[in-house]
Coordinates of C-alpha atoms and ligand atoms in Angstrom, one line a residue:
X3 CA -5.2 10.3 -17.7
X4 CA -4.8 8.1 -14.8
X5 CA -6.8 5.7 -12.9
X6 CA -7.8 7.8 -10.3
X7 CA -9.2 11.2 -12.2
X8 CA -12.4 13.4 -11.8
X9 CA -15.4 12.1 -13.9
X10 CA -18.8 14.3 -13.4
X11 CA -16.9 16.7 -10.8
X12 CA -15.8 14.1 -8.7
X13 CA -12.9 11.5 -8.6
X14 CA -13.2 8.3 -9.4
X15 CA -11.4 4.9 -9.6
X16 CA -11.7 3.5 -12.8
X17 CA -15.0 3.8 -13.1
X18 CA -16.2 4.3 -9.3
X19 CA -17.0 6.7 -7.6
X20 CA -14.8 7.0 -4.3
X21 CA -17.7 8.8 -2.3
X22 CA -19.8 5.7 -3.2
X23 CA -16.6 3.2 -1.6
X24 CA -16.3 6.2 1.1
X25 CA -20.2 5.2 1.6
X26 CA -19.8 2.1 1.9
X27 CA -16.4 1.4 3.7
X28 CA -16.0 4.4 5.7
X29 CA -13.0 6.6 6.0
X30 CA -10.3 6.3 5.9
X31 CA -9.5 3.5 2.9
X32 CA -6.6 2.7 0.4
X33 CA -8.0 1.7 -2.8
X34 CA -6.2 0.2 -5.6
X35 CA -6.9 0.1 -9.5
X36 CA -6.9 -3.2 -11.2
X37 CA -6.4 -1.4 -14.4
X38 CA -3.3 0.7 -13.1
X39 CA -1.7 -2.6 -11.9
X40 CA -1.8 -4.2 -14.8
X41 CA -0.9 -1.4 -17.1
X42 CA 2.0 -1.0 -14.8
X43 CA 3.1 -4.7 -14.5
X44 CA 2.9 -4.8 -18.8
X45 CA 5.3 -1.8 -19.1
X46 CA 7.9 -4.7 -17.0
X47 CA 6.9 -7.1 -19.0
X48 CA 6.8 -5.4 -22.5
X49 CA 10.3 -4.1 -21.6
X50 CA 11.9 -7.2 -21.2
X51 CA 10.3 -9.2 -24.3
X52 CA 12.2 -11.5 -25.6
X53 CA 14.6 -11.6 -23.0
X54 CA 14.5 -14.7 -20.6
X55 CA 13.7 -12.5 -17.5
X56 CA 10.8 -13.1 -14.7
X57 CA 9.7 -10.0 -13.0
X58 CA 9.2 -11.2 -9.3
X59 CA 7.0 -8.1 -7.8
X60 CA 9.1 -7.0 -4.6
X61 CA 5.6 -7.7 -2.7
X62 CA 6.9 -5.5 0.3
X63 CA 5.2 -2.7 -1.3
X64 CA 1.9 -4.0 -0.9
X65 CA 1.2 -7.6 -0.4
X66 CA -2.8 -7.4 -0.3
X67 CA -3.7 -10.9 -1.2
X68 CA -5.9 -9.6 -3.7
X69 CA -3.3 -7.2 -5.2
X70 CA -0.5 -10.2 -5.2
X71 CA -3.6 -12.0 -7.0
X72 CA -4.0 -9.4 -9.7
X73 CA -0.4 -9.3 -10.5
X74 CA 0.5 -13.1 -10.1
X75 CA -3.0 -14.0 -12.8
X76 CA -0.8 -12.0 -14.8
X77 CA 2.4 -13.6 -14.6
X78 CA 4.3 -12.3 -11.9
X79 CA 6.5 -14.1 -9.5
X80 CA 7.5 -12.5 -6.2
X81 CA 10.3 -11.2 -3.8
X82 CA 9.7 -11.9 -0.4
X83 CA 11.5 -11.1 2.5
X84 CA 10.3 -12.9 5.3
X85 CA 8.1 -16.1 6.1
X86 CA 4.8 -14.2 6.5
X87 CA 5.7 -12.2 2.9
X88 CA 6.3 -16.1 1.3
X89 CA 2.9 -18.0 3.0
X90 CA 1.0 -15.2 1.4
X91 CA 2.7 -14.9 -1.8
X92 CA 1.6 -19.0 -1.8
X93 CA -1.4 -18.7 -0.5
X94 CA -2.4 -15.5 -3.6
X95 CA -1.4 -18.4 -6.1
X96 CA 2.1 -16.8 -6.8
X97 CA 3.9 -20.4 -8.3
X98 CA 7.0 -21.2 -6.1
X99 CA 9.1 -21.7 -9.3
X100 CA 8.5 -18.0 -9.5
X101 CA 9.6 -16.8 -6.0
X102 CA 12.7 -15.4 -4.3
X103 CA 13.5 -15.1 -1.1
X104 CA 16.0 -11.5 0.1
X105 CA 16.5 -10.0 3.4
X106 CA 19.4 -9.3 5.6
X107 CA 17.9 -12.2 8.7
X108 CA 16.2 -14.6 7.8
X109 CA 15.9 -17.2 10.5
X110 CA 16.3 -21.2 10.3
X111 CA 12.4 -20.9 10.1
X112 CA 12.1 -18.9 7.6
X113 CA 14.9 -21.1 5.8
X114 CA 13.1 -24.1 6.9
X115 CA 9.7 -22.7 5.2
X116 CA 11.4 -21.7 2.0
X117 CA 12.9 -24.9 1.2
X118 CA 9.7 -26.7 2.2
X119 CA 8.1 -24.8 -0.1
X120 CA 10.6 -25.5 -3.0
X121 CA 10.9 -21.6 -4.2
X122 CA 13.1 -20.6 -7.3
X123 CA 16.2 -19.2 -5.3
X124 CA 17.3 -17.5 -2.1
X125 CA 19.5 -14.1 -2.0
X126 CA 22.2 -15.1 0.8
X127 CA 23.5 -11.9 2.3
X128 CA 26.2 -13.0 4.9
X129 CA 28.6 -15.9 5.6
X130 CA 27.0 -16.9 8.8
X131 CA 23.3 -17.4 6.7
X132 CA 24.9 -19.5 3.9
X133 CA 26.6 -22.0 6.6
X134 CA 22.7 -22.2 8.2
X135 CA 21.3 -22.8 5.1
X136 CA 24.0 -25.3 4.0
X137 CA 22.8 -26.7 7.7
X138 CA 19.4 -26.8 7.1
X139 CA 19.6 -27.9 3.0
X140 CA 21.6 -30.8 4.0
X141 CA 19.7 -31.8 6.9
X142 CA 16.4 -32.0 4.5
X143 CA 18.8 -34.2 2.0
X144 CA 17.7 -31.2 -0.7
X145 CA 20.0 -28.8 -2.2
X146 CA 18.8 -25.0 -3.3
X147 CA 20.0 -22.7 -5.8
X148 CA 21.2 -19.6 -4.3
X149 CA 22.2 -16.0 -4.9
X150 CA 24.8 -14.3 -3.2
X151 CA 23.7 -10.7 -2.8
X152 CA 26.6 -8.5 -3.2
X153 CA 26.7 -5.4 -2.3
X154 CA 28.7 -3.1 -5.2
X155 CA 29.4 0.6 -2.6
X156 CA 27.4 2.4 -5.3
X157 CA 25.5 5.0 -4.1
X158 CA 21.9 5.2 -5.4
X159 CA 21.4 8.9 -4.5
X160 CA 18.1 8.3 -3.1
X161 CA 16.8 9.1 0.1
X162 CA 19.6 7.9 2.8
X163 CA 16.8 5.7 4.9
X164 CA 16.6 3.4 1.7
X165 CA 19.3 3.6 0.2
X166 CA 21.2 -0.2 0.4
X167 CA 24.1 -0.6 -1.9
X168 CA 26.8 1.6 -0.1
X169 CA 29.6 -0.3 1.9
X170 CA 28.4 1.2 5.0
X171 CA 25.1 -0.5 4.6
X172 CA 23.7 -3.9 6.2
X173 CA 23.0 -5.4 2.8
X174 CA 24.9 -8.1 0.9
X175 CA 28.2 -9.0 0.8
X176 CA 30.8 -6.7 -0.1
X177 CA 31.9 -7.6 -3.6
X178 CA 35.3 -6.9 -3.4
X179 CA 35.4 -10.4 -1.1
X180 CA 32.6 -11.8 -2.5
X181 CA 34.5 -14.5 -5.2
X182 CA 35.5 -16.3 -1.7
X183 CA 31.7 -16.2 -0.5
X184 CA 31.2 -18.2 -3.7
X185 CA 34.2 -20.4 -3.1
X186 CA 32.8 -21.2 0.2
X187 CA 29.4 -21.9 -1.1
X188 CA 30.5 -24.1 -4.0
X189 CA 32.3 -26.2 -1.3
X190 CA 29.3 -26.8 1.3
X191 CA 26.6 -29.4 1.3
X192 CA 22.9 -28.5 0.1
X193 CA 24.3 -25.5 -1.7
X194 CA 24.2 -24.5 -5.4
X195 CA 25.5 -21.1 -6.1
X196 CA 23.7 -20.2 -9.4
X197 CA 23.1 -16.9 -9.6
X198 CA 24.1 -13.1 -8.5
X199 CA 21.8 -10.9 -6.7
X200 CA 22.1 -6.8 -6.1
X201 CA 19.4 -4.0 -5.1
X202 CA 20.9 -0.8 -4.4
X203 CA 18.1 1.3 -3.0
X204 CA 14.6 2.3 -3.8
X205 CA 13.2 5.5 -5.5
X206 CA 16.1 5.8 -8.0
X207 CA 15.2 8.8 -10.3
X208 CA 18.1 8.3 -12.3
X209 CA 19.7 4.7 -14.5
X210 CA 23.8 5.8 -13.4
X211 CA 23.7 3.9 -10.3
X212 CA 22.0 1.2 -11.6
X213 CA 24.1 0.7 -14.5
X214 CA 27.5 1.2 -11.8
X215 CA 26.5 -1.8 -9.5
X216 CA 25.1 -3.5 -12.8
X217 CA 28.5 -3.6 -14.3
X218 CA 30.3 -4.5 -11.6
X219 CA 28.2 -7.6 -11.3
X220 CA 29.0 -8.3 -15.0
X221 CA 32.8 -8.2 -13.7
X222 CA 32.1 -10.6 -10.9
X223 CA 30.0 -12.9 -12.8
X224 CA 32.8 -12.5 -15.9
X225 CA 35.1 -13.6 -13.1
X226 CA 32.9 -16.2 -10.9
X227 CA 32.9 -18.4 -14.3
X228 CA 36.4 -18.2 -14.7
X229 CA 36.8 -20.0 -11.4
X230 CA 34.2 -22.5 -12.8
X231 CA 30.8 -21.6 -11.0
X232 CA 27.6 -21.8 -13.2
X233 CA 26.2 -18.6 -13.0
X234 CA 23.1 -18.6 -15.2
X235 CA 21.0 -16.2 -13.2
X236 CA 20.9 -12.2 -12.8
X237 CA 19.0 -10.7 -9.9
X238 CA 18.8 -7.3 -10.7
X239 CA 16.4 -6.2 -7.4
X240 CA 13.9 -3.4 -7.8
X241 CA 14.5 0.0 -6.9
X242 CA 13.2 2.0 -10.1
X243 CA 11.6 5.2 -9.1
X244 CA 8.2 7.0 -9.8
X245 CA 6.9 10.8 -10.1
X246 CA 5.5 11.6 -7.0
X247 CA 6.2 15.5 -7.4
X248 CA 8.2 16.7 -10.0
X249 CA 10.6 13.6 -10.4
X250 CA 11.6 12.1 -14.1
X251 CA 12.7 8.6 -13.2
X252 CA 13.5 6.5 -16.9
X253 CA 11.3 4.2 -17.9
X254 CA 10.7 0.4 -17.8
X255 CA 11.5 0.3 -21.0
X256 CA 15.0 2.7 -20.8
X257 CA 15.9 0.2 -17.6
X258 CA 15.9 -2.7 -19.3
X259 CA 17.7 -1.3 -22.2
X260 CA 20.4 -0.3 -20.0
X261 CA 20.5 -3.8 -18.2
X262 CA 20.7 -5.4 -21.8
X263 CA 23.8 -3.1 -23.1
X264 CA 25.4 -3.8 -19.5
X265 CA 24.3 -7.5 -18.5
X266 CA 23.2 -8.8 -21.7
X267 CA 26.0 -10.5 -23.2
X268 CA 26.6 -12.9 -20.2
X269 CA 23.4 -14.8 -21.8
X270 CA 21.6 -15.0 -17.9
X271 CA 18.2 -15.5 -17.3
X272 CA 17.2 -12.3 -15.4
X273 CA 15.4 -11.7 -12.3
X274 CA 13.7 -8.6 -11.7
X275 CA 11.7 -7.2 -8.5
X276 CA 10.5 -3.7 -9.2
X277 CA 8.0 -3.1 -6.4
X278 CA 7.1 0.7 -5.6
X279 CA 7.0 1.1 -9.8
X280 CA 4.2 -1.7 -9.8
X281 CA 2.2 -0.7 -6.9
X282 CA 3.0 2.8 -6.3
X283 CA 0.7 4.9 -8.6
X284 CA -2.5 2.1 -8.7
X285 CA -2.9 3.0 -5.8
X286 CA -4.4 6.5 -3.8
X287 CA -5.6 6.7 0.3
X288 CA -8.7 8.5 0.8
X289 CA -9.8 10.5 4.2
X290 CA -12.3 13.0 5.0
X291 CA -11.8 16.4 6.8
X292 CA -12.7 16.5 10.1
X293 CA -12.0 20.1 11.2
X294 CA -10.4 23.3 9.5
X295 CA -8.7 25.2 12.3
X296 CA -7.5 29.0 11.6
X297 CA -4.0 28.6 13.4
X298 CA -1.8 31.9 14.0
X299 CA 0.6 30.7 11.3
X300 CA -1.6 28.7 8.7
X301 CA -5.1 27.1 8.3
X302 CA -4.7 23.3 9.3
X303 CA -6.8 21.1 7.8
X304 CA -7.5 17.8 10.3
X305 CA -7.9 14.6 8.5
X306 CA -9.3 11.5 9.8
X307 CA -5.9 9.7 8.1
X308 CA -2.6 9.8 9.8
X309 CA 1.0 9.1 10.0
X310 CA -0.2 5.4 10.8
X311 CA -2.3 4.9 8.1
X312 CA 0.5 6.7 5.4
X313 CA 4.0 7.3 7.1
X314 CA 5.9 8.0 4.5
X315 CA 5.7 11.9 5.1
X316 CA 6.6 11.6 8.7
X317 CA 9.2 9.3 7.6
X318 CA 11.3 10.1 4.8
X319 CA 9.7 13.8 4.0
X320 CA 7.8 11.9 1.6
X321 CA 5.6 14.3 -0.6
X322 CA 2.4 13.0 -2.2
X323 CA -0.1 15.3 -3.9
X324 CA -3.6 15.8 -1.8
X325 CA -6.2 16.4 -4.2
X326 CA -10.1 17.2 -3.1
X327 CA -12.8 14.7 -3.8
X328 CA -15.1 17.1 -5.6
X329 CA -13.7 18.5 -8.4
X330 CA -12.7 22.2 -7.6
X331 CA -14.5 24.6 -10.0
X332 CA -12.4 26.4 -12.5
X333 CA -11.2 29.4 -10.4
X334 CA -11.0 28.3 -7.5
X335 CA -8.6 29.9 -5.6
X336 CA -5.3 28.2 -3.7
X337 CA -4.3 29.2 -0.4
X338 CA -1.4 27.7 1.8
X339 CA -2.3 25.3 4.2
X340 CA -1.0 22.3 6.8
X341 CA -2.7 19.1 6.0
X342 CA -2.2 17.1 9.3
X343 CA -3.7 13.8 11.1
X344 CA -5.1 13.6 14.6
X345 CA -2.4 11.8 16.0
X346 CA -0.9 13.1 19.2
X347 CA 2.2 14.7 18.2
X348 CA 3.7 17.5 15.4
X349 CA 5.4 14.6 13.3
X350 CA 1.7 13.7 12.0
X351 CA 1.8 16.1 9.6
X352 CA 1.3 15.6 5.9
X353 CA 1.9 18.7 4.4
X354 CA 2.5 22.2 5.5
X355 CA 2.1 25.2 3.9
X356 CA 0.1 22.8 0.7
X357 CA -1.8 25.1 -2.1
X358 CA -4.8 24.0 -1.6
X359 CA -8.7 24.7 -3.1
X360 CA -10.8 25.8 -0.2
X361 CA -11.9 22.3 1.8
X362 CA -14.5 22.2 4.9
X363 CA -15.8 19.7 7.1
X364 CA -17.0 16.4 5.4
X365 CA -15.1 16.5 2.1
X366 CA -13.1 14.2 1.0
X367 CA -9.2 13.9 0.0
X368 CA -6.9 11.4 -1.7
X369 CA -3.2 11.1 -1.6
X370 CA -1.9 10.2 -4.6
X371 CA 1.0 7.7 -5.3
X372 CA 0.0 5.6 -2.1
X373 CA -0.4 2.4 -3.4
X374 CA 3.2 1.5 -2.4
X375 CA 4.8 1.3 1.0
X376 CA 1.3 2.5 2.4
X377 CA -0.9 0.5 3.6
X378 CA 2.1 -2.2 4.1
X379 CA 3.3 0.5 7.0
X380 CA 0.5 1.4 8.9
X381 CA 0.3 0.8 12.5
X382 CA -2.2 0.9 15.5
X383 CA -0.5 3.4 16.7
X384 CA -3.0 5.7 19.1
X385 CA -5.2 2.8 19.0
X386 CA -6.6 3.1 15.5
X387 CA -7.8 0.6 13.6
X388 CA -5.6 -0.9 10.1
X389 CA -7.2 1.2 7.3
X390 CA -9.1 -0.6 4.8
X391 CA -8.0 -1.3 1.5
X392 CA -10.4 -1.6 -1.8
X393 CA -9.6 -3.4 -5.1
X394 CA -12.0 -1.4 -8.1
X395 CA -12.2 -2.8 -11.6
X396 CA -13.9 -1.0 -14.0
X397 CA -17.0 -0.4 -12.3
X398 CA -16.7 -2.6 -9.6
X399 CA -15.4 -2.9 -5.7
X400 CA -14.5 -4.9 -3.2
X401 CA -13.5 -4.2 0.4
X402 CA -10.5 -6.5 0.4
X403 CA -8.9 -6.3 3.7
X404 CA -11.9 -5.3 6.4
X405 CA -11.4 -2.4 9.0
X406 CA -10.8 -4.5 12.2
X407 CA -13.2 -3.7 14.8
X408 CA -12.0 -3.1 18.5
X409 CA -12.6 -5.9 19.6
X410 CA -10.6 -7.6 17.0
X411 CA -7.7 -5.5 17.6
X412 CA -7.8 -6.3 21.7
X413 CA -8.6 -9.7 21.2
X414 CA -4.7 -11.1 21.2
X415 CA -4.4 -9.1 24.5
X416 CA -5.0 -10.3 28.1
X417 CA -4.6 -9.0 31.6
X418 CA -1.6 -10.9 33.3
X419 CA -3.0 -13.9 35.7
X420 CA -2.4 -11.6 38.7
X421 CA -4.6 -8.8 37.6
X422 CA -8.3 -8.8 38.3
X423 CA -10.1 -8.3 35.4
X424 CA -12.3 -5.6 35.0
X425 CA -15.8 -5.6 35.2
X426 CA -17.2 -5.0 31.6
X427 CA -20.1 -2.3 31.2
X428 CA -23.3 -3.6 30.4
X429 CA -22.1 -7.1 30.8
X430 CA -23.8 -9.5 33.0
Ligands
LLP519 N1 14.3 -5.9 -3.8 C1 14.9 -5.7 -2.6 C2 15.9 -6.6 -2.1 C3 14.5 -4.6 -1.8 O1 15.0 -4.4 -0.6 C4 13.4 -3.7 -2.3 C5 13.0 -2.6 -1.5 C6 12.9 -4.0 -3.5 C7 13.4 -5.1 -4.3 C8 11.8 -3.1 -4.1 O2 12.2 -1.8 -4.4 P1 11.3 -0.8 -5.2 O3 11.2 -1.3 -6.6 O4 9.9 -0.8 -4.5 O5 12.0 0.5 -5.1 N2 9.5 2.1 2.6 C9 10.3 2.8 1.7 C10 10.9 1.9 0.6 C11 11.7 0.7 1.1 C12 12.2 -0.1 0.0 C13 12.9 -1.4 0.6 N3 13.4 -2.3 -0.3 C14 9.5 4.0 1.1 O6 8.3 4.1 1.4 O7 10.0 4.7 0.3

């Protein structure tokens, strides 16, 4: 039983009904389950009990205020990635003490913001970035605790587009030079070189890779002390999978046994920043058919969702199960068909050739799994409006990020000073 399951024929969230949100929203809308979120955030939590570990929520897979809300009330910190990721984490209430800061560019801004805000630690992924910060940290008169993100050329065996911890990729430092990245550090003002940091990729279905870059930290870390740095901290990054199809990724609880048996006798407090494994199943985007078309091939069933609102089809061949509304009766029959948006080219398809129960006009349709790396991606692409997004719990909504209305959305544009604007129907 999930969050999102029929109840009386039709699907519900926890305990509403999403016709009734469809009702009152509109389509389409990603809505998220309070109770999945937490149920989710607890399996990190009870997996690392009684280990000195903080699970900062890698908040790039949804950062919804009232999501980062949900999940910092419950003791979460957060990885951010940029300045707009970190102002919201501290505007939700996340506590800086609990934030981190990744990401291959961040600019002196962004550096500026972060030490302003006094987080917990920042994941330094080049030379050039630790000399700026050095800049900036002794310019303030402060000094911050950093990371050095290494990267450990382990391949994740994920999906190529996010996978991160090969040598070929932009991320980290390469580990096999990255004791002089810490003898560099140690030397320059404002810097305090504390702590290890390594994500190798995202939708891991299997702990090998993990525990390869894993121990190879433990051999840096083994080694960093031995040149008399104070390593006391292990970021770990995120990157454990979830079933979207037919996927058996390990559990929290397997992960963290695994990071104990490889990490656990260096005695570091651990960081952890699982984000897709939080977010990704509390969540599920609805849209309504608009036509069914008898094509030559295939039926194709138009949504009023598309590759804006969820591109993780169009982008990494992403499969997530499409499941009717109304519950389908018993024997209702399957047939092949191509689930597609009305956005102006092929790539907006969802999925073709999809065994489907018979759908018309009007009914409604979730994807499941979209809670991550959904609504986070969506464009205006084709002029359409942000999709929605609705927090349930129990037997409650809210809508808590509005549809933008047109006029919102052309509001930050102008017509350049030499242009005559045009006269505006039915205005004065
Ligand atoms: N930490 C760092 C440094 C990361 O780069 C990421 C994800 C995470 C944590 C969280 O990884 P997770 O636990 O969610 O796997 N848009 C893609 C996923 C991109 C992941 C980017 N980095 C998708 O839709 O599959």
């Amino acid at each position: 039983m999930t969050e999102f399951d029929y109840q009386d024929g039709e699907m519900c969230a926890e305990r509403v009904r999403l016709g009734a949100i469809a009702e009152s929203v509109g389509t389409p809308f990603y809505c998220y389950s309070t109770a999945a979120l937490t149920r989710n955030y607890a399996a990190f939590r009870d997996a690392f009990q009684g280990r000195d570990a903080t699970i900062c929520y890698a908040m790039k897979a949804n950062d919804n205020l009232a999501v980062l809300k949900t999940l910092g009330d419950l003791g979460a910190g957060a990885d951010v990635v940029s300045g707009g990721e970190l102002r919201r984490a501290i505007r939700a209430g996340v506590p800086a003490e609990r934030i981190v800061f990744s990401g291959v560019g961040k600019t002196r801004e962004e550096l500026e913001l972060a030490l302003d805000e006094d987080i917990l630690q920042i994941n330094v992924e080049s030379v050039p970035e630790l000399d700026l910060l050095s800049e900036v940290a002794a310019g303030k008169g402060t000094a911050v605790e950093i990371a050095i993100r290494v990267n450990p050329d382990v391949d994740a065996n994920t999906h190529d587009k996010i996978a991160t911890g090969r040598r070929e990729d932009k991320f980290g430092i390469d580990i096999e030079v990255a004791a002089e990245a810490y003898a560099r550090a140690a030397e320059l003002p404002g810097i305090e070189p504390v702590s290890v940091a390594v994500h190798i990729g995202s939708q891991l279905t299997e702990l090998g890779p993990f525990r390869a870059a894993f121990g190879e930290v433990a051999r840096l870390v083994e080694r960093l002390r031995g040149e008399g740095h104070g390593i006391a901290r292990l970021d770990l990054g995120g990157g454990l999978g979830i079933s979207y199809r037919d996927e058996t990724p390990p559990s929290p609880a397997d992960y963290a046994a695994m990071a104990d048996e490889v990490v656990g006798h260096l005695g570091c407090r651990l960081l952890i920043e699982p984000g897709r494994a939080i977010a990704g199943t509390a969540g599920v985007l609805v849209a309504r058919v608009i036509y069914v078309k008898q094509g030559r091939a295939r039926g194709h069933v138009i949504l009023d969702a598309a590759m804006n609102d969820l591109i993780r089809p169009a982008m990494y061949q992403a499969w997530h199960d499409i499941r009717p509304v109304r519950e389908p009766g018993p024997g209702a029959a399957l047939a092949p068909v191509d689930v597609v948006g009305p956005v102006c080219e092929t790539g907006d398809t969802f999925a073709r050739g999809r065994e489907l129960p018979p759908l018309e006009a009007g009914d409604l349709v979730v994807f499941d799994d979209a809670g991550a790396y959904g609504a986070v991606m969506a464009s205006a692409y084709n002029a359409r409006p942000l999709t929605p997004e609705v927090l349930v719990h129990g037997d409650s909504f809210a809508e808590v990020r509005a549809r933008p209305s047109h006029d919102q959305m052309v509001n930050l544009e102008s017509f350049a000073g030499w242009q005559e604007t045009p006269a505006r129907r039915g205005a004065a």
